[in-house]
XYZ file of C-alpha atoms in Angstrom:
402
model
C 208.814 64.212 59.442
C 205.675 65.073 57.492
C 202.457 63.370 58.438
C 201.144 60.870 55.920
C 197.916 61.356 54.074
C 196.069 64.186 52.365
C 192.737 65.819 53.153
C 190.251 67.696 50.964
C 187.247 69.809 51.998
C 184.562 70.386 49.369
C 182.585 73.263 50.903
C 179.232 73.646 49.129
C 178.428 77.230 50.085
C 174.825 77.441 51.387
C 173.857 73.767 50.995
C 171.599 73.269 54.005
C 169.721 70.018 54.622
C 166.918 71.077 56.962
C 166.055 73.726 59.530
C 168.196 73.903 62.657
C 166.710 73.675 66.153
C 167.179 77.428 66.579
C 165.878 78.368 63.099
C 162.930 80.298 64.561
C 165.331 82.666 66.328
C 166.620 83.657 62.891
C 163.193 83.820 61.275
C 163.916 80.668 59.270
C 161.345 78.147 60.514
C 160.655 75.548 57.857
C 163.691 76.273 55.676
C 165.177 73.215 53.943
C 167.466 73.947 51.006
C 167.915 70.382 49.734
C 164.415 69.155 50.519
C 162.611 72.071 48.918
C 164.774 72.035 45.786
C 164.168 68.310 45.312
C 160.418 68.722 45.770
C 160.180 71.758 43.486
C 162.121 70.024 40.715
C 160.280 66.746 41.020
C 163.520 64.965 41.915
C 167.291 65.274 41.609
C 169.919 63.116 39.906
C 172.620 62.896 42.560
C 173.518 59.179 42.656
C 177.090 59.696 43.858
C 176.101 61.974 46.723
C 173.349 59.505 47.565
C 175.843 56.632 47.580
C 177.990 58.577 50.043
C 175.000 59.099 52.356
C 173.638 62.571 51.585
C 169.963 61.620 51.364
C 170.146 59.545 54.535
C 171.832 62.457 56.318
C 169.050 64.773 55.142
C 166.397 62.339 56.364
C 168.102 62.175 59.755
C 168.178 65.977 59.850
C 164.506 66.569 59.036
C 162.792 63.303 59.904
C 161.654 62.791 56.324
C 163.362 61.613 53.158
C 163.955 64.269 50.464
C 161.781 63.787 47.367
C 164.849 63.208 45.231
C 163.619 60.096 43.478
C 165.437 56.846 42.730
C 169.189 57.268 42.471
C 170.849 54.972 39.953
C 174.169 54.900 38.157
C 176.568 55.913 40.937
C 180.167 55.817 39.739
C 181.770 56.336 43.108
C 182.608 53.294 45.167
C 184.353 54.439 48.325
C 183.254 53.881 51.927
C 181.911 56.889 53.812
C 180.738 58.297 57.096
C 177.750 60.631 56.964
C 175.472 62.720 59.149
C 174.543 66.335 59.752
C 175.970 69.174 61.813
C 174.511 71.955 63.941
C 176.025 75.419 64.108
C 176.897 76.994 67.466
C 178.151 80.307 66.071
C 175.868 83.233 66.764
C 175.380 84.086 63.090
C 174.443 82.268 59.892
C 177.041 84.020 57.765
C 179.935 82.832 55.607
C 182.720 83.741 58.035
C 181.047 82.097 61.032
C 180.349 78.856 59.186
C 183.827 78.493 57.717
C 185.658 79.434 60.875
C 183.557 77.082 62.992
C 184.246 74.071 60.777
C 187.955 74.887 61.111
C 187.620 74.909 64.908
C 186.916 78.561 65.692
C 183.190 79.226 66.236
C 182.003 82.814 66.505
C 180.659 83.226 70.021
C 180.147 86.964 69.852
C 177.676 89.141 67.990
C 178.700 90.692 64.691
C 177.787 94.252 63.917
C 175.223 94.788 61.156
C 174.103 97.747 59.090
C 170.391 98.479 58.908
C 168.653 97.236 55.742
C 166.825 100.408 54.753
C 168.204 103.635 53.287
C 170.515 105.000 54.522
C 172.157 101.811 55.739
C 175.487 103.366 56.640
C 176.124 106.066 59.261
C 176.863 109.444 57.676
C 180.080 109.833 59.652
C 181.368 106.492 58.309
C 180.705 107.444 54.684
C 182.318 110.834 55.212
C 185.509 109.262 56.572
C 185.698 106.804 53.673
C 184.968 109.429 51.005
C 187.382 111.971 52.484
C 190.295 109.528 52.609
C 189.515 108.028 49.183
C 188.834 111.477 47.661
C 185.400 110.486 46.420
C 182.472 112.800 45.584
C 180.083 110.464 47.422
C 178.523 107.018 47.078
C 175.496 105.425 45.433
C 173.211 102.798 46.923
C 173.582 102.998 50.701
C 171.033 100.258 51.347
C 170.647 96.488 51.598
C 170.355 94.964 48.147
C 171.028 92.098 45.799
C 174.360 92.839 44.161
C 173.277 92.025 40.633
C 170.104 94.113 40.988
C 171.725 97.222 42.440
C 174.561 97.120 39.898
C 172.002 96.962 37.099
C 170.037 99.845 38.607
C 172.972 102.145 39.372
C 175.728 101.020 37.003
C 175.171 103.775 34.454
C 175.033 106.494 37.126
C 178.213 105.067 38.668
C 180.059 105.319 35.357
C 178.790 108.869 34.836
C 179.533 110.209 38.334
C 182.481 108.111 39.504
C 180.631 107.318 42.726
C 181.020 103.681 43.853
C 177.941 101.579 44.598
C 177.906 100.675 48.298
C 175.420 98.240 49.782
C 174.974 95.689 52.542
C 172.915 92.545 53.180
C 171.662 90.461 56.086
C 175.294 89.474 56.650
C 177.845 91.576 58.503
C 179.243 93.133 55.322
C 180.036 96.408 53.567
C 180.091 95.762 49.808
C 181.494 98.060 47.147
C 180.744 97.587 43.442
C 182.599 99.468 40.739
C 183.401 99.200 37.044
C 186.779 97.635 36.336
C 187.135 99.765 33.206
C 185.879 103.138 34.405
C 186.757 103.061 38.123
C 189.717 100.688 38.013
C 190.311 97.402 39.808
C 193.323 98.588 41.814
C 191.437 101.700 42.855
C 188.492 99.564 43.984
C 190.788 97.356 46.054
C 192.393 100.419 47.646
C 188.946 101.824 48.436
C 188.005 98.543 50.127
C 191.158 98.687 52.238
C 190.171 102.168 53.358
C 186.612 101.054 54.102
C 187.853 97.989 55.998
C 189.825 100.228 58.332
C 186.869 102.504 59.001
C 184.221 99.783 59.554
C 186.340 98.135 62.272
C 184.654 100.074 65.132
C 181.298 98.740 63.913
C 182.451 95.088 64.307
C 181.808 94.262 60.650
C 183.081 90.883 59.432
C 183.960 91.690 55.812
C 184.323 94.378 53.188
C 183.781 92.894 49.723
C 185.041 94.291 46.427
C 182.492 93.600 43.663
C 184.013 94.625 40.314
C 181.847 94.495 37.211
C 181.982 95.118 33.487
C 179.543 96.497 30.936
C 178.363 99.896 29.762
C 174.597 99.997 30.147
C 171.672 98.561 32.041
C 170.911 94.958 31.193
C 174.524 94.274 30.190
C 176.376 94.696 33.488
C 178.107 91.546 34.724
C 180.254 90.937 37.797
C 183.785 89.759 37.013
C 185.822 87.015 38.671
C 188.000 89.568 40.510
C 185.910 89.708 43.666
C 188.043 90.155 46.758
C 186.981 89.867 50.424
C 188.698 91.804 53.194
C 188.001 89.845 56.354
C 188.777 90.085 60.037
C 190.791 87.169 61.390
C 189.255 84.131 63.105
C 189.062 84.664 66.883
C 191.184 81.628 67.747
C 193.585 79.086 66.299
C 192.115 76.941 63.515
C 193.134 73.567 62.130
C 194.544 75.486 59.149
C 196.947 77.272 61.491
C 197.922 73.992 63.154
C 198.707 72.352 59.808
C 200.747 75.307 58.574
C 202.623 75.744 61.858
C 203.558 72.045 61.854
C 205.039 72.281 58.361
C 202.075 71.087 56.340
C 200.453 72.631 53.281
C 197.060 74.364 53.257
C 195.907 75.000 49.695
C 192.896 77.293 49.350
C 190.803 77.313 46.184
C 188.372 80.134 45.475
C 187.558 82.555 48.270
C 188.796 80.429 51.201
C 191.951 82.528 51.649
C 189.904 85.728 51.817
C 187.473 84.260 54.344
C 190.321 83.307 56.664
C 192.165 86.609 56.094
C 195.031 84.479 54.710
C 195.538 82.935 58.171
C 196.799 79.341 57.990
C 197.057 79.400 54.185
C 200.270 78.355 52.438
C 199.005 78.571 48.859
C 195.988 80.458 47.486
C 194.611 79.583 44.047
C 192.015 81.784 42.357
C 189.063 80.215 40.592
C 185.431 81.087 39.941
C 182.438 79.298 38.493
C 181.479 75.733 39.342
C 183.346 74.109 36.452
C 186.590 76.016 37.011
C 186.448 75.467 40.761
C 186.150 71.733 40.160
C 188.951 71.714 37.587
C 191.320 73.584 39.885
C 190.366 71.505 42.921
C 191.077 68.254 41.104
C 194.435 69.520 39.877
C 195.519 70.868 43.261
C 194.332 67.794 45.157
C 196.103 65.507 42.692
C 199.415 67.319 43.074
C 199.136 67.951 46.806
C 201.878 66.407 48.957
C 201.413 64.331 52.079
C 200.374 66.369 55.123
C 198.213 68.738 53.118
C 194.685 70.109 53.142
C 193.034 71.312 49.933
C 190.046 73.491 50.849
C 187.574 74.728 48.203
C 184.561 77.002 48.479
C 181.977 76.282 45.756
C 180.423 79.738 45.904
C 177.864 79.446 43.079
C 175.380 77.533 45.213
C 175.095 80.619 47.399
C 175.956 83.601 45.210
C 174.473 82.546 41.884
C 171.509 80.366 42.872
C 170.687 80.629 46.573
C 170.555 84.396 47.003
C 168.911 84.844 43.618
C 166.298 82.223 44.478
C 167.057 80.243 41.340
C 165.702 76.787 42.182
C 166.390 75.239 38.776
C 169.905 76.670 38.675
C 170.659 75.319 42.154
C 169.351 71.887 41.159
C 171.488 71.883 38.024
C 174.512 72.862 40.072
C 173.935 69.987 42.477
C 173.683 67.510 39.623
C 176.862 68.868 38.018
C 178.692 68.695 41.356
C 177.589 65.089 41.686
C 178.952 64.195 38.243
C 182.415 65.493 39.122
C 182.768 63.597 42.406
C 183.986 60.315 40.830
C 186.948 62.206 39.348
C 188.151 63.102 42.825
C 187.495 59.602 44.122
C 189.524 58.088 41.268
C 192.661 60.045 42.142
C 192.576 59.520 45.906
C 195.478 57.501 47.337
C 195.422 55.017 50.163
C 194.889 56.954 53.384
C 193.491 60.109 51.739
C 190.268 61.564 53.130
C 187.722 64.027 51.752
C 184.818 65.914 53.303
C 181.633 67.339 51.800
C 179.918 70.004 53.870
C 178.416 73.506 53.879
C 178.583 76.707 55.920
C 174.852 77.534 56.275
C 171.660 77.250 54.240
C 170.202 79.500 51.545
C 166.866 77.927 50.654
C 165.927 79.291 47.199
C 162.247 78.575 47.827
C 162.186 80.560 51.071
C 161.035 84.135 51.627
C 163.559 86.916 51.108
C 167.038 86.467 49.704
C 169.057 85.816 52.853
C 170.876 82.796 54.264
C 168.774 80.304 56.221
C 169.708 78.747 59.550
C 169.949 75.031 58.791
C 171.775 71.849 59.555
C 174.506 71.102 57.015
C 175.741 67.755 55.702
C 178.933 66.162 56.915
C 180.248 63.415 54.652
C 183.705 61.897 54.962
C 184.954 59.426 52.366
C 188.164 57.777 51.234
C 189.785 54.415 50.425
C 190.308 53.406 54.053
C 187.291 54.931 55.751
C 185.337 52.796 58.198
C 181.665 53.280 57.193
C 179.498 54.872 59.880
C 176.382 56.936 60.488
C 177.554 59.992 62.409
C 174.137 61.219 63.508
C 173.677 64.865 64.401
C 176.919 66.575 65.405
C 176.817 69.348 67.992
C 179.132 71.715 66.114
C 180.702 72.234 62.698
C 184.033 72.168 64.561
C 183.885 68.369 64.537
C 185.386 68.554 61.026
C 188.361 70.582 62.205
C 188.891 68.277 65.167
C 188.718 65.215 62.910
C 191.349 66.668 60.566
C 193.567 67.532 63.539
C 193.195 63.934 64.753
C 193.934 62.595 61.261
C 197.198 64.556 61.061
C 198.048 63.843 64.736
C 197.998 67.538 65.602
C 197.092 69.093 68.973
C 193.397 69.031 69.791
C 191.410 72.157 69.057
C 189.371 73.955 71.708
C 186.067 73.020 70.066
C 184.759 69.903 68.360
C 184.838 66.135 68.712
C 186.697 63.914 66.240
C 184.735 61.275 64.360
C 187.840 59.843 62.654
C 187.463 56.470 64.341
C 183.672 56.404 64.789
């Protein structure tokens, strides 16, 4: 018999709320994504998030209230639990954050490519080029994707050489023109690269297709695809699927989990489309289901590009859509708002920042509570397992009844 109730995770990619205790180890002392955006913009209009406890969670995280200003006009009226979470995974990357919140923290060290040219070992590039029958590659350094595509896009089209680059994350990224190189060919190339980067302990190979013909006009398309290693242990997604439940991924969640524990994957990109699809999927989801969405723009479009105003606008738009989800929740449904790491757009560099992340749980039958600082993101996975009466996970402590 299926478990009653439905769960939703709204994963705001990169939305940190204050530097973690170990931020200095990562070179991120003083980072505070939410606090610095609010201060730089002279305030934020996020009344619904505030009503659910976001600003109080941020104050508990940093010891000071964000300079968000007075929050009026909230249209959400559901009880909530709120607090912040610490990460125990060794990295501050996408895979580590997502896997940990699902109950599988990364307690080993990822492999990384060096940031300066040439980033990739010559023998690795030779193996990839030989198998893919390529004349060579362009890039071969750490870079912003939009910048390196703009710089090398024309040469790529002329030579047929893909643009390969890395970042501070454990990634090997390949950008190519959908029109001139071909989307299927790019995907096949990424499969080849994924096989050959395995000995280097790299978390993901990412296909970055783009369109356009000349510098200043290149634009990445929505057909990004991540090739990921599998989580190191069983996640709450696996437990739900194995027990006969539904796990509906929206956006890049399925890629991040290497399709493990996913019963239905729905593509979407852009903040508006991700919200539209999430609302539709959550509305139609059956009992004993988890709808899990990654809102990637906070990280990809605004965090890494250090676009403070864009990030602020995204937060305010996200806030405006929350009442739509609240309005369609049934008795017993639960929803979570959280993040996988920080990416402070006011901070030096363009990398992720090691921060606490928010944990907000809301729904019609929630018992209000302040959750304080949680010791691991895995508390979300454990809470969902508890909610669906599934076996306990190895990591995490449930706050379902706190």
